[in-house]
Amino acid sequence: MRALVTGGAGFVGSNLVRFLCNKKWNITALDDFSSSGRTEIDSRAVLVRGSIGNQKLLEKLLKGVDVVFHLAATGIIKISLENPEWYFQNNFMNVLKILEAMRKRGVKKIVYSSTAAVYGEPKRVPIMEDDVKEPVNPYGAAKFGFESALSAYYHSFGIESVSLRYFNVYGPGDEQRPATRAVPNWIKAALRNQPLTMYWGGKQIKDYIFVEDVARANYLAATKGRGCEFYSIGSGIGRKMTDVAKILEKVMGKKLKIKQMGNRAGDPNVLIADITKIKKELGWKPQVSFEDGLKKTIEYYKLQLE
C-alpha cells in the first residue's frame, strides 16, 4: 500500500509513519515542521517539507497513492482563541485543498485525525459518536467543519473517509511547540524536580489514550473502514487530573509538587469516549494501560533531557 501522511513529522504522525513502515507500507510524509520542529522520521519513509496549502505539491505527492492520512493541523486551543480567522484558514480552508487534490488524482480514501473537541461540553458521558456536536472553541469548530466536508465529498465524489475523534493522546515523541499538553509537561517538570502546573484545580476529567493505540486505530480505519464514518478514539476511562498526578507519582516513585494555575479558557470539564462502535466495526480497542504508557513516555523524556 502507498500512503501520504500529512503532518508526518508531528507527534501522532511520526508514530503512525513508523507503525505503517513496520507493516511494509510505502510512505511519503508531508510536514512544514511548524508543530514540533522534528525534521527526521523513520528512515524507511520519504519526508517532504511543504504545506498542505500547496495544492500543486499535493497533486504531485498523491500520484499512485492509495490512501491519505491527514494529521497536519495547528492543535493549540489558545492560538485558536487568539487568532480564530487564521486558525480556520489553516485548519479548514487549507485542508480542503487535500480533498481537491485527491479528487483530481482519483485517490478514494482518507483517514482524518479529528478531535473530541467537536463535541464541546457533552450532554452525557461517555460520549457516543452521534451525540450533539457543539464545539466551544475554534479548534473543535474547524475540525467539525471538515468532517462535514468529508461527508459532502463522499456523497458527491465517492471519496471514502474515516474521521477519528481523538480524546487525550499521550506518549513518546510529543514535541509540541509551544507545549500545552499536561502529561508531557508534567513528566518533564517532574524529571527536573519542578512543580506540575495544574488548571481548574485538577477537577477536569479526561480520557487518555496511548499514541501507539492511536496509530493502530489509523491503520484499521484505512484497511477496514468503509463509506463515511466517525469513531471516538479513547480508553473509555475518565480520570480526574488530580488522579493523573497521583498515578504519575506512583510510576515515578516520588512525591510531586503541584502549582495551581486557575482556570483556562476553552477546556471542557468532562470528556470520556464510548468506544463501543469502533470495537464492533473495526475490531479496535486499547492495548496499552495508562501506567505502562506513562512508563514508556517517561523513558522517552529521560533520554531527551540527558
PDB file of C-alpha atoms in Angstrom:
ATOM      1  CA  MET A   1       0.000   0.000   0.000  1.00  0.00           C
ATOM      2  CA  ARG A   2       1.102   3.541  -0.759  1.00  0.00           C
ATOM      3  CA  ALA A   3       0.071   6.317   1.605  1.00  0.00           C
ATOM      4  CA  LEU A   4       0.579  10.038   2.094  1.00  0.00           C
ATOM      5  CA  VAL A   5       0.748  11.128   5.736  1.00  0.00           C
ATOM      6  CA  THR A   6       0.288  14.869   6.239  1.00  0.00           C
ATOM      7  CA  GLY A   7       1.796  16.095   9.473  1.00  0.00           C
ATOM      8  CA  GLY A   8       4.032  13.035   9.324  1.00  0.00           C
ATOM      9  CA  ALA A   9       6.784  14.645  11.414  1.00  0.00           C
ATOM     10  CA  GLY A  10       4.423  15.569  14.241  1.00  0.00           C
ATOM     11  CA  PHE A  11       3.653  13.679  17.429  1.00  0.00           C
ATOM     12  CA  VAL A  12       0.974  11.264  16.235  1.00  0.00           C
ATOM     13  CA  GLY A  13       2.189  11.474  12.643  1.00  0.00           C
ATOM     14  CA  SER A  14       5.740  10.263  13.321  1.00  0.00           C
ATOM     15  CA  ASN A  15       4.420   7.376  15.404  1.00  0.00           C
ATOM     16  CA  LEU A  16       1.960   6.480  12.633  1.00  0.00           C
ATOM     17  CA  VAL A  17       4.696   6.594   9.976  1.00  0.00           C
ATOM     18  CA  ARG A  18       6.790   4.114  11.965  1.00  0.00           C
ATOM     19  CA  PHE A  19       3.775   1.848  12.501  1.00  0.00           C
ATOM     20  CA  LEU A  20       2.945   1.812   8.768  1.00  0.00           C
ATOM     21  CA  CYS A  21       6.569   1.235   7.795  1.00  0.00           C
ATOM     22  CA  ASN A  22       6.560  -1.793  10.089  1.00  0.00           C
ATOM     23  CA  LYS A  23       3.571  -3.016   8.062  1.00  0.00           C
ATOM     24  CA  LYS A  24       5.735  -2.675   4.914  1.00  0.00           C
ATOM     25  CA  TRP A  25       3.727   0.226   3.528  1.00  0.00           C
ATOM     26  CA  ASN A  26       5.294   2.725   1.129  1.00  0.00           C
ATOM     27  CA  ILE A  27       5.059   6.042   2.966  1.00  0.00           C
ATOM     28  CA  THR A  28       5.527   9.657   1.956  1.00  0.00           C
ATOM     29  CA  ALA A  29       5.191  12.172   4.785  1.00  0.00           C
ATOM     30  CA  LEU A  30       4.452  15.865   4.273  1.00  0.00           C
ATOM     31  CA  ASP A  31       5.197  18.392   7.014  1.00  0.00           C
ATOM     32  CA  ASP A  32       6.138  22.055   7.371  1.00  0.00           C
ATOM     33  CA  PHE A  33       7.915  21.372  10.702  1.00  0.00           C
ATOM     34  CA  SER A  34       5.952  24.109  12.477  1.00  0.00           C
ATOM     35  CA  SER A  35       4.369  21.922  15.155  1.00  0.00           C
ATOM     36  CA  SER A  36       7.265  20.019  16.688  1.00  0.00           C
ATOM     37  CA  GLY A  37      10.358  21.146  14.834  1.00  0.00           C
ATOM     38  CA  ARG A  38      11.142  17.482  14.140  1.00  0.00           C
ATOM     39  CA  THR A  39      12.915  17.177  10.778  1.00  0.00           C
ATOM     40  CA  GLU A  40      13.662  13.448  10.833  1.00  0.00           C
ATOM     41  CA  ILE A  41      11.304  10.462  10.869  1.00  0.00           C
ATOM     42  CA  ASP A  42      11.599   6.736  10.247  1.00  0.00           C
ATOM     43  CA  SER A  43      14.265   6.351   7.558  1.00  0.00           C
ATOM     44  CA  ARG A  44      12.068   3.941   5.589  1.00  0.00           C
ATOM     45  CA  ALA A  45       9.689   6.809   4.739  1.00  0.00           C
ATOM     46  CA  VAL A  46      10.208   9.775   2.416  1.00  0.00           C
ATOM     47  CA  LEU A  47       9.840  13.108   4.224  1.00  0.00           C
ATOM     48  CA  VAL A  48       8.879  16.168   2.167  1.00  0.00           C
ATOM     49  CA  ARG A  49       8.926  19.671   3.596  1.00  0.00           C
ATOM     50  CA  GLY A  50       5.905  21.639   2.452  1.00  0.00           C
ATOM     51  CA  SER A  51       2.459  22.977   3.217  1.00  0.00           C
ATOM     52  CA  ILE A  52      -0.946  21.360   2.838  1.00  0.00           C
ATOM     53  CA  GLY A  53      -1.957  24.694   1.344  1.00  0.00           C
ATOM     54  CA  ASN A  54       0.214  23.958  -1.723  1.00  0.00           C
ATOM     55  CA  GLN A  55      -2.228  22.135  -3.990  1.00  0.00           C
ATOM     56  CA  LYS A  56       0.283  21.596  -6.808  1.00  0.00           C
ATOM     57  CA  LEU A  57       2.632  19.848  -4.377  1.00  0.00           C
ATOM     58  CA  LEU A  58      -0.261  17.754  -3.051  1.00  0.00           C
ATOM     59  CA  GLU A  59      -1.233  16.636  -6.540  1.00  0.00           C
ATOM     60  CA  LYS A  60       2.380  15.655  -7.209  1.00  0.00           C
ATOM     61  CA  LEU A  61       2.689  13.651  -3.975  1.00  0.00           C
ATOM     62  CA  LEU A  62      -0.660  11.898  -4.481  1.00  0.00           C
ATOM     63  CA  LYS A  63       0.351  10.170  -7.700  1.00  0.00           C
ATOM     64  CA  GLY A  64      -0.134   6.426  -7.176  1.00  0.00           C
ATOM     65  CA  VAL A  65      -1.308   6.855  -3.559  1.00  0.00           C
ATOM     66  CA  ASP A  66      -3.972   4.503  -2.171  1.00  0.00           C
ATOM     67  CA  VAL A  67      -4.909   6.377   0.998  1.00  0.00           C
ATOM     68  CA  VAL A  68      -4.246   9.705   2.708  1.00  0.00           C
ATOM     69  CA  PHE A  69      -3.792  10.037   6.451  1.00  0.00           C
ATOM     70  CA  HIS A  70      -4.447  13.679   7.293  1.00  0.00           C
ATOM     71  CA  LEU A  71      -2.898  14.749  10.606  1.00  0.00           C
ATOM     72  CA  ALA A  72      -1.443  18.175   9.759  1.00  0.00           C
ATOM     73  CA  ALA A  73      -3.067  20.901  11.852  1.00  0.00           C
ATOM     74  CA  THR A  74      -2.452  23.600  14.391  1.00  0.00           C
ATOM     75  CA  GLY A  75      -3.646  21.911  17.570  1.00  0.00           C
ATOM     76  CA  ILE A  76      -3.205  24.554  20.248  1.00  0.00           C
ATOM     77  CA  ILE A  77      -6.530  25.841  21.547  1.00  0.00           C
ATOM     78  CA  LYS A  78      -5.008  29.056  22.951  1.00  0.00           C
ATOM     79  CA  ILE A  79      -3.946  30.076  19.432  1.00  0.00           C
ATOM     80  CA  SER A  80      -7.427  29.353  18.092  1.00  0.00           C
ATOM     81  CA  LEU A  81      -8.847  31.808  20.642  1.00  0.00           C
ATOM     82  CA  GLU A  82      -6.259  34.483  19.913  1.00  0.00           C
ATOM     83  CA  ASN A  83      -6.448  34.339  16.102  1.00  0.00           C
ATOM     84  CA  PRO A  84      -9.573  32.432  15.019  1.00  0.00           C
ATOM     85  CA  GLU A  85      -9.610  33.688  11.405  1.00  0.00           C
ATOM     86  CA  TRP A  86      -6.087  32.421  10.734  1.00  0.00           C
ATOM     87  CA  TYR A  87      -6.929  29.209  12.559  1.00  0.00           C
ATOM     88  CA  PHE A  88      -9.915  28.475  10.315  1.00  0.00           C
ATOM     89  CA  GLN A  89      -7.818  29.267   7.254  1.00  0.00           C
ATOM     90  CA  ASN A  90      -5.122  26.794   8.271  1.00  0.00           C
ATOM     91  CA  ASN A  91      -7.249  24.025   9.774  1.00  0.00           C
ATOM     92  CA  PHE A  92     -10.214  24.166   7.399  1.00  0.00           C
ATOM     93  CA  MET A  93      -9.700  26.082   4.149  1.00  0.00           C
ATOM     94  CA  ASN A  94      -6.197  24.721   3.509  1.00  0.00           C
ATOM     95  CA  VAL A  95      -7.368  21.196   4.258  1.00  0.00           C
ATOM     96  CA  LEU A  96      -9.997  21.414   1.513  1.00  0.00           C
ATOM     97  CA  LYS A  97      -7.082  21.510  -0.925  1.00  0.00           C
ATOM     98  CA  ILE A  98      -6.246  17.950   0.091  1.00  0.00           C
ATOM     99  CA  LEU A  99      -9.721  16.799  -0.943  1.00  0.00           C
ATOM    100  CA  GLU A 100      -9.474  18.694  -4.216  1.00  0.00           C
ATOM    101  CA  ALA A 101      -6.078  17.193  -4.966  1.00  0.00           C
ATOM    102  CA  MET A 102      -7.450  13.732  -4.126  1.00  0.00           C
ATOM    103  CA  ARG A 103     -10.425  14.295  -6.415  1.00  0.00           C
ATOM    104  CA  LYS A 104      -8.169  15.303  -9.291  1.00  0.00           C
ATOM    105  CA  ARG A 105      -5.776  12.398  -8.718  1.00  0.00           C
ATOM    106  CA  GLY A 106      -8.520   9.813  -8.217  1.00  0.00           C
ATOM    107  CA  VAL A 107      -7.465   8.945  -4.636  1.00  0.00           C
ATOM    108  CA  LYS A 108     -10.547   7.456  -2.998  1.00  0.00           C
ATOM    109  CA  LYS A 109      -9.787   7.169   0.710  1.00  0.00           C
ATOM    110  CA  ILE A 110      -8.770   9.454   3.564  1.00  0.00           C
ATOM    111  CA  VAL A 111      -8.325   8.848   7.291  1.00  0.00           C
ATOM    112  CA  TYR A 112      -8.795  12.104   9.161  1.00  0.00           C
ATOM    113  CA  SER A 113      -7.411  12.947  12.596  1.00  0.00           C
ATOM    114  CA  SER A 114     -10.317  14.775  14.183  1.00  0.00           C
ATOM    115  CA  THR A 115     -10.860  15.525  17.861  1.00  0.00           C
ATOM    116  CA  ALA A 116     -13.164  15.089  20.833  1.00  0.00           C
ATOM    117  CA  ALA A 117     -13.374  18.892  20.803  1.00  0.00           C
ATOM    118  CA  VAL A 118     -16.123  18.582  18.171  1.00  0.00           C
ATOM    119  CA  TYR A 119     -18.481  17.555  20.989  1.00  0.00           C
ATOM    120  CA  GLY A 120     -17.857  20.635  23.119  1.00  0.00           C
ATOM    121  CA  GLU A 121     -19.261  20.316  26.632  1.00  0.00           C
ATOM    122  CA  PRO A 122     -21.004  16.922  26.410  1.00  0.00           C
ATOM    123  CA  LYS A 123     -24.620  16.446  27.408  1.00  0.00           C
ATOM    124  CA  ARG A 124     -23.778  12.957  28.709  1.00  0.00           C
ATOM    125  CA  VAL A 125     -20.755  10.756  29.308  1.00  0.00           C
ATOM    126  CA  PRO A 126     -19.359   8.579  27.985  1.00  0.00           C
ATOM    127  CA  ILE A 127     -19.783  10.333  24.641  1.00  0.00           C
ATOM    128  CA  MET A 128     -21.161   8.433  21.647  1.00  0.00           C
ATOM    129  CA  GLU A 129     -20.409   9.361  18.048  1.00  0.00           C
ATOM    130  CA  ASP A 130     -23.937  10.544  17.254  1.00  0.00           C
ATOM    131  CA  ASP A 131     -24.206  12.790  20.321  1.00  0.00           C
ATOM    132  CA  VAL A 132     -24.704  16.546  19.892  1.00  0.00           C
ATOM    133  CA  LYS A 133     -21.728  18.466  18.498  1.00  0.00           C
ATOM    134  CA  GLU A 134     -21.377  21.972  19.921  1.00  0.00           C
ATOM    135  CA  PRO A 135     -17.679  22.952  19.770  1.00  0.00           C
ATOM    136  CA  VAL A 136     -16.712  25.521  22.390  1.00  0.00           C
ATOM    137  CA  ASN A 137     -13.581  26.783  20.622  1.00  0.00           C
ATOM    138  CA  PRO A 138     -12.421  27.445  17.023  1.00  0.00           C
ATOM    139  CA  TYR A 139     -10.191  24.355  17.148  1.00  0.00           C
ATOM    140  CA  GLY A 140     -13.153  22.000  17.560  1.00  0.00           C
ATOM    141  CA  ALA A 141     -15.285  24.011  15.159  1.00  0.00           C
ATOM    142  CA  ALA A 142     -12.716  23.818  12.353  1.00  0.00           C
ATOM    143  CA  LYS A 143     -12.353  20.065  12.838  1.00  0.00           C
ATOM    144  CA  PHE A 144     -16.125  19.582  12.818  1.00  0.00           C
ATOM    145  CA  GLY A 145     -16.417  21.709   9.695  1.00  0.00           C
ATOM    146  CA  PHE A 146     -14.010  19.459   7.835  1.00  0.00           C
ATOM    147  CA  GLU A 147     -15.928  16.372   8.941  1.00  0.00           C
ATOM    148  CA  SER A 148     -18.921  17.890   7.113  1.00  0.00           C
ATOM    149  CA  ALA A 149     -16.767  18.480   4.042  1.00  0.00           C
ATOM    150  CA  LEU A 150     -15.744  14.809   4.106  1.00  0.00           C
ATOM    151  CA  SER A 151     -19.404  13.810   4.096  1.00  0.00           C
ATOM    152  CA  ALA A 152     -20.019  16.063   1.095  1.00  0.00           C
ATOM    153  CA  TYR A 153     -17.057  14.667  -0.853  1.00  0.00           C
ATOM    154  CA  TYR A 154     -18.138  11.104  -0.111  1.00  0.00           C
ATOM    155  CA  HIS A 155     -21.679  11.585  -1.335  1.00  0.00           C
ATOM    156  CA  SER A 156     -20.681  13.833  -4.261  1.00  0.00           C
ATOM    157  CA  PHE A 157     -17.440  12.240  -5.470  1.00  0.00           C
ATOM    158  CA  GLY A 158     -17.205   8.804  -3.840  1.00  0.00           C
ATOM    159  CA  ILE A 159     -14.176   9.629  -1.663  1.00  0.00           C
ATOM    160  CA  GLU A 160     -14.422   7.356   1.382  1.00  0.00           C
ATOM    161  CA  SER A 161     -13.390   8.762   4.753  1.00  0.00           C
ATOM    162  CA  VAL A 162     -12.945   7.743   8.356  1.00  0.00           C
ATOM    163  CA  SER A 163     -12.782  10.515  10.957  1.00  0.00           C
ATOM    164  CA  LEU A 164     -11.057   9.532  14.193  1.00  0.00           C
ATOM    165  CA  ARG A 165     -12.037  11.800  17.068  1.00  0.00           C
ATOM    166  CA  TYR A 166      -9.038  11.679  19.384  1.00  0.00           C
ATOM    167  CA  PHE A 167      -9.501  12.276  23.064  1.00  0.00           C
ATOM    168  CA  ASN A 168      -6.264  12.952  25.019  1.00  0.00           C
ATOM    169  CA  VAL A 169      -3.348  11.333  23.213  1.00  0.00           C
ATOM    170  CA  TYR A 170      -0.071  10.908  25.100  1.00  0.00           C
ATOM    171  CA  GLY A 171       3.171   9.011  24.630  1.00  0.00           C
ATOM    172  CA  PRO A 172       6.734   9.211  23.296  1.00  0.00           C
ATOM    173  CA  GLY A 173       7.514  11.721  20.598  1.00  0.00           C
ATOM    174  CA  ASP A 174       5.327  14.599  21.762  1.00  0.00           C
ATOM    175  CA  GLU A 175       7.437  17.644  20.947  1.00  0.00           C
ATOM    176  CA  GLN A 176       4.582  20.148  20.585  1.00  0.00           C
ATOM    177  CA  ARG A 177       5.690  23.793  20.288  1.00  0.00           C
ATOM    178  CA  PRO A 178       4.654  25.619  22.385  1.00  0.00           C
ATOM    179  CA  ALA A 179       3.987  22.723  24.748  1.00  0.00           C
ATOM    180  CA  THR A 180       0.477  22.845  26.252  1.00  0.00           C
ATOM    181  CA  ARG A 181      -0.436  19.207  26.926  1.00  0.00           C
ATOM    182  CA  ALA A 182      -0.401  18.159  30.576  1.00  0.00           C
ATOM    183  CA  VAL A 183       1.242  14.723  30.519  1.00  0.00           C
ATOM    184  CA  PRO A 184       4.488  15.639  28.700  1.00  0.00           C
ATOM    185  CA  ASN A 185       4.737  18.918  30.581  1.00  0.00           C
ATOM    186  CA  TRP A 186       4.237  17.159  33.900  1.00  0.00           C
ATOM    187  CA  ILE A 187       6.761  14.424  33.138  1.00  0.00           C
ATOM    188  CA  LYS A 188       9.421  16.925  32.078  1.00  0.00           C
ATOM    189  CA  ALA A 189       8.736  19.055  35.159  1.00  0.00           C
ATOM    190  CA  ALA A 190       8.942  16.007  37.437  1.00  0.00           C
ATOM    191  CA  LEU A 191      12.230  14.907  35.876  1.00  0.00           C
ATOM    192  CA  ARG A 192      13.602  18.395  36.540  1.00  0.00           C
ATOM    193  CA  ASN A 193      12.206  18.410  40.107  1.00  0.00           C
ATOM    194  CA  GLN A 194       9.915  21.298  39.215  1.00  0.00           C
ATOM    195  CA  PRO A 195       6.231  21.705  40.208  1.00  0.00           C
ATOM    196  CA  LEU A 196       3.452  20.415  37.961  1.00  0.00           C
ATOM    197  CA  THR A 197       1.204  23.183  36.611  1.00  0.00           C
ATOM    198  CA  MET A 198      -2.462  22.264  37.075  1.00  0.00           C
ATOM    199  CA  TYR A 199      -5.587  24.051  35.796  1.00  0.00           C
ATOM    200  CA  TRP A 200      -9.157  24.056  37.117  1.00  0.00           C
ATOM    201  CA  GLY A 201      -7.993  22.691  40.460  1.00  0.00           C
ATOM    202  CA  GLY A 202      -7.381  19.329  38.819  1.00  0.00           C
ATOM    203  CA  LYS A 203     -11.125  18.657  38.728  1.00  0.00           C
ATOM    204  CA  GLN A 204     -11.327  18.185  34.956  1.00  0.00           C
ATOM    205  CA  ILE A 205     -11.944  14.611  33.839  1.00  0.00           C
ATOM    206  CA  LYS A 206     -10.053  13.416  30.774  1.00  0.00           C
ATOM    207  CA  ASP A 207      -9.752  10.223  28.774  1.00  0.00           C
ATOM    208  CA  TYR A 208      -6.128   9.350  27.955  1.00  0.00           C
ATOM    209  CA  ILE A 209      -5.131   7.083  25.062  1.00  0.00           C
ATOM    210  CA  PHE A 210      -1.587   5.942  24.213  1.00  0.00           C
ATOM    211  CA  VAL A 211      -0.164   7.062  20.868  1.00  0.00           C
ATOM    212  CA  GLU A 212       0.634   3.501  19.683  1.00  0.00           C
ATOM    213  CA  ASP A 213      -3.029   2.601  20.117  1.00  0.00           C
ATOM    214  CA  VAL A 214      -3.922   5.669  18.068  1.00  0.00           C
ATOM    215  CA  ALA A 215      -1.560   4.610  15.276  1.00  0.00           C
ATOM    216  CA  ARG A 216      -3.209   1.183  15.193  1.00  0.00           C
ATOM    217  CA  ALA A 217      -6.644   2.816  15.002  1.00  0.00           C
ATOM    218  CA  ASN A 218      -5.486   4.748  11.926  1.00  0.00           C
ATOM    219  CA  TYR A 219      -4.249   1.559  10.286  1.00  0.00           C
ATOM    220  CA  LEU A 220      -7.521  -0.267  10.933  1.00  0.00           C
ATOM    221  CA  ALA A 221      -9.504   2.732   9.680  1.00  0.00           C
ATOM    222  CA  ALA A 222      -7.564   2.590   6.409  1.00  0.00           C
ATOM    223  CA  THR A 223      -7.849  -1.169   5.928  1.00  0.00           C
ATOM    224  CA  LYS A 224     -11.333  -1.849   7.314  1.00  0.00           C
ATOM    225  CA  GLY A 225     -13.208   1.452   7.272  1.00  0.00           C
ATOM    226  CA  ARG A 226     -15.881   1.948   4.631  1.00  0.00           C
ATOM    227  CA  GLY A 227     -18.115   4.760   3.440  1.00  0.00           C
ATOM    228  CA  CYS A 228     -18.072   7.918   5.564  1.00  0.00           C
ATOM    229  CA  GLU A 229     -17.658   7.002   9.237  1.00  0.00           C
ATOM    230  CA  PHE A 230     -16.743   8.635  12.531  1.00  0.00           C
ATOM    231  CA  TYR A 231     -15.167   6.985  15.579  1.00  0.00           C
ATOM    232  CA  SER A 232     -14.160   8.174  19.029  1.00  0.00           C
ATOM    233  CA  ILE A 233     -10.614   7.174  19.968  1.00  0.00           C
ATOM    234  CA  GLY A 234     -10.076   6.985  23.710  1.00  0.00           C
ATOM    235  CA  SER A 235      -9.635   4.484  26.503  1.00  0.00           C
ATOM    236  CA  GLY A 236     -13.240   4.743  27.674  1.00  0.00           C
ATOM    237  CA  ILE A 237     -11.904   5.581  31.158  1.00  0.00           C
ATOM    238  CA  GLY A 238     -12.212   9.056  32.664  1.00  0.00           C
ATOM    239  CA  ARG A 239      -9.629  10.283  35.148  1.00  0.00           C
ATOM    240  CA  LYS A 240      -9.576  13.460  37.222  1.00  0.00           C
ATOM    241  CA  MET A 241      -6.366  15.350  36.639  1.00  0.00           C
ATOM    242  CA  THR A 242      -5.616  15.106  40.357  1.00  0.00           C
ATOM    243  CA  ASP A 243      -5.729  11.301  39.925  1.00  0.00           C
ATOM    244  CA  VAL A 244      -3.478  11.512  36.862  1.00  0.00           C
ATOM    245  CA  ALA A 245      -0.935  13.326  39.043  1.00  0.00           C
ATOM    246  CA  LYS A 246      -1.206  10.601  41.715  1.00  0.00           C
ATOM    247  CA  ILE A 247      -0.649   7.837  39.132  1.00  0.00           C
ATOM    248  CA  LEU A 248       2.366   9.718  37.807  1.00  0.00           C
ATOM    249  CA  GLU A 249       3.722   9.950  41.362  1.00  0.00           C
ATOM    250  CA  LYS A 250       3.297   6.191  41.768  1.00  0.00           C
ATOM    251  CA  VAL A 251       5.009   5.376  38.474  1.00  0.00           C
ATOM    252  CA  MET A 252       7.904   7.766  39.110  1.00  0.00           C
ATOM    253  CA  GLY A 253       8.211   6.746  42.743  1.00  0.00           C
ATOM    254  CA  LYS A 254       8.454  10.224  44.190  1.00  0.00           C
ATOM    255  CA  LYS A 255       6.286  12.994  45.622  1.00  0.00           C
ATOM    256  CA  LEU A 256       5.397  15.678  43.090  1.00  0.00           C
ATOM    257  CA  LYS A 257       4.713  19.328  43.809  1.00  0.00           C
ATOM    258  CA  ILE A 258       1.614  20.963  42.290  1.00  0.00           C
ATOM    259  CA  LYS A 259       1.269  24.589  41.207  1.00  0.00           C
ATOM    260  CA  GLN A 260      -2.367  25.623  40.750  1.00  0.00           C
ATOM    261  CA  MET A 261      -2.821  27.887  37.697  1.00  0.00           C
ATOM    262  CA  GLY A 262      -6.503  28.775  37.992  1.00  0.00           C
ATOM    263  CA  ASN A 263      -8.880  28.328  35.047  1.00  0.00           C
ATOM    264  CA  ARG A 264      -8.115  28.225  31.332  1.00  0.00           C
ATOM    265  CA  ALA A 265     -10.493  29.160  28.509  1.00  0.00           C
ATOM    266  CA  GLY A 266     -11.671  26.557  26.005  1.00  0.00           C
ATOM    267  CA  ASP A 267     -11.398  23.466  28.217  1.00  0.00           C
ATOM    268  CA  PRO A 268     -14.457  21.188  28.583  1.00  0.00           C
ATOM    269  CA  ASN A 269     -14.970  19.828  32.099  1.00  0.00           C
ATOM    270  CA  VAL A 270     -15.517  16.173  31.217  1.00  0.00           C
ATOM    271  CA  LEU A 271     -14.517  14.159  28.131  1.00  0.00           C
ATOM    272  CA  ILE A 272     -14.853  10.373  28.140  1.00  0.00           C
ATOM    273  CA  ALA A 273     -15.201   8.266  25.000  1.00  0.00           C
ATOM    274  CA  ASP A 274     -17.684   5.497  24.385  1.00  0.00           C
ATOM    275  CA  ILE A 275     -15.635   3.158  22.173  1.00  0.00           C
ATOM    276  CA  THR A 276     -18.343   0.548  21.566  1.00  0.00           C
ATOM    277  CA  LYS A 277     -18.730   1.442  17.899  1.00  0.00           C
ATOM    278  CA  ILE A 278     -15.066   1.116  16.878  1.00  0.00           C
ATOM    279  CA  LYS A 279     -14.715  -2.102  18.863  1.00  0.00           C
ATOM    280  CA  LYS A 280     -17.629  -3.603  16.976  1.00  0.00           C
ATOM    281  CA  GLU A 281     -16.946  -2.274  13.491  1.00  0.00           C
ATOM    282  CA  LEU A 282     -13.134  -2.145  13.242  1.00  0.00           C
ATOM    283  CA  GLY A 283     -12.084  -4.548  15.989  1.00  0.00           C
ATOM    284  CA  TRP A 284     -10.028  -1.883  17.756  1.00  0.00           C
ATOM    285  CA  LYS A 285      -9.550  -1.460  21.474  1.00  0.00           C
ATOM    286  CA  PRO A 286      -6.740  -0.009  23.604  1.00  0.00           C
ATOM    287  CA  GLN A 287      -3.879  -2.400  24.307  1.00  0.00           C
ATOM    288  CA  VAL A 288      -1.569  -0.230  26.443  1.00  0.00           C
ATOM    289  CA  SER A 289      -2.581   0.533  30.046  1.00  0.00           C
ATOM    290  CA  PHE A 290      -2.220   4.063  31.368  1.00  0.00           C
ATOM    291  CA  GLU A 291       0.581   3.120  33.762  1.00  0.00           C
ATOM    292  CA  ASP A 292       2.519   1.209  31.103  1.00  0.00           C
ATOM    293  CA  GLY A 293       2.062   4.101  28.677  1.00  0.00           C
ATOM    294  CA  LEU A 294       3.362   6.550  31.268  1.00  0.00           C
ATOM    295  CA  LYS A 295       6.431   4.369  31.863  1.00  0.00           C
ATOM    296  CA  LYS A 296       7.245   4.355  28.133  1.00  0.00           C
ATOM    297  CA  THR A 297       6.696   8.101  27.941  1.00  0.00           C
ATOM    298  CA  ILE A 298       8.906   8.779  30.964  1.00  0.00           C
ATOM    299  CA  GLU A 299      11.732   6.751  29.410  1.00  0.00           C
ATOM    300  CA  TYR A 300      11.463   8.811  26.231  1.00  0.00           C
ATOM    301  CA  TYR A 301      11.749  12.123  28.070  1.00  0.00           C
ATOM    302  CA  LYS A 302      14.572  10.858  30.240  1.00  0.00           C
ATOM    303  CA  LEU A 303      16.594  10.335  27.061  1.00  0.00           C
ATOM    304  CA  GLN A 304      15.511  13.733  25.701  1.00  0.00           C
ATOM    305  CA  LEU A 305      16.696  15.527  28.818  1.00  0.00           C
ATOM    306  CA  GLU A 306      20.060  13.767  29.117  1.00  0.00           C
TER     307      GLU A 306
END
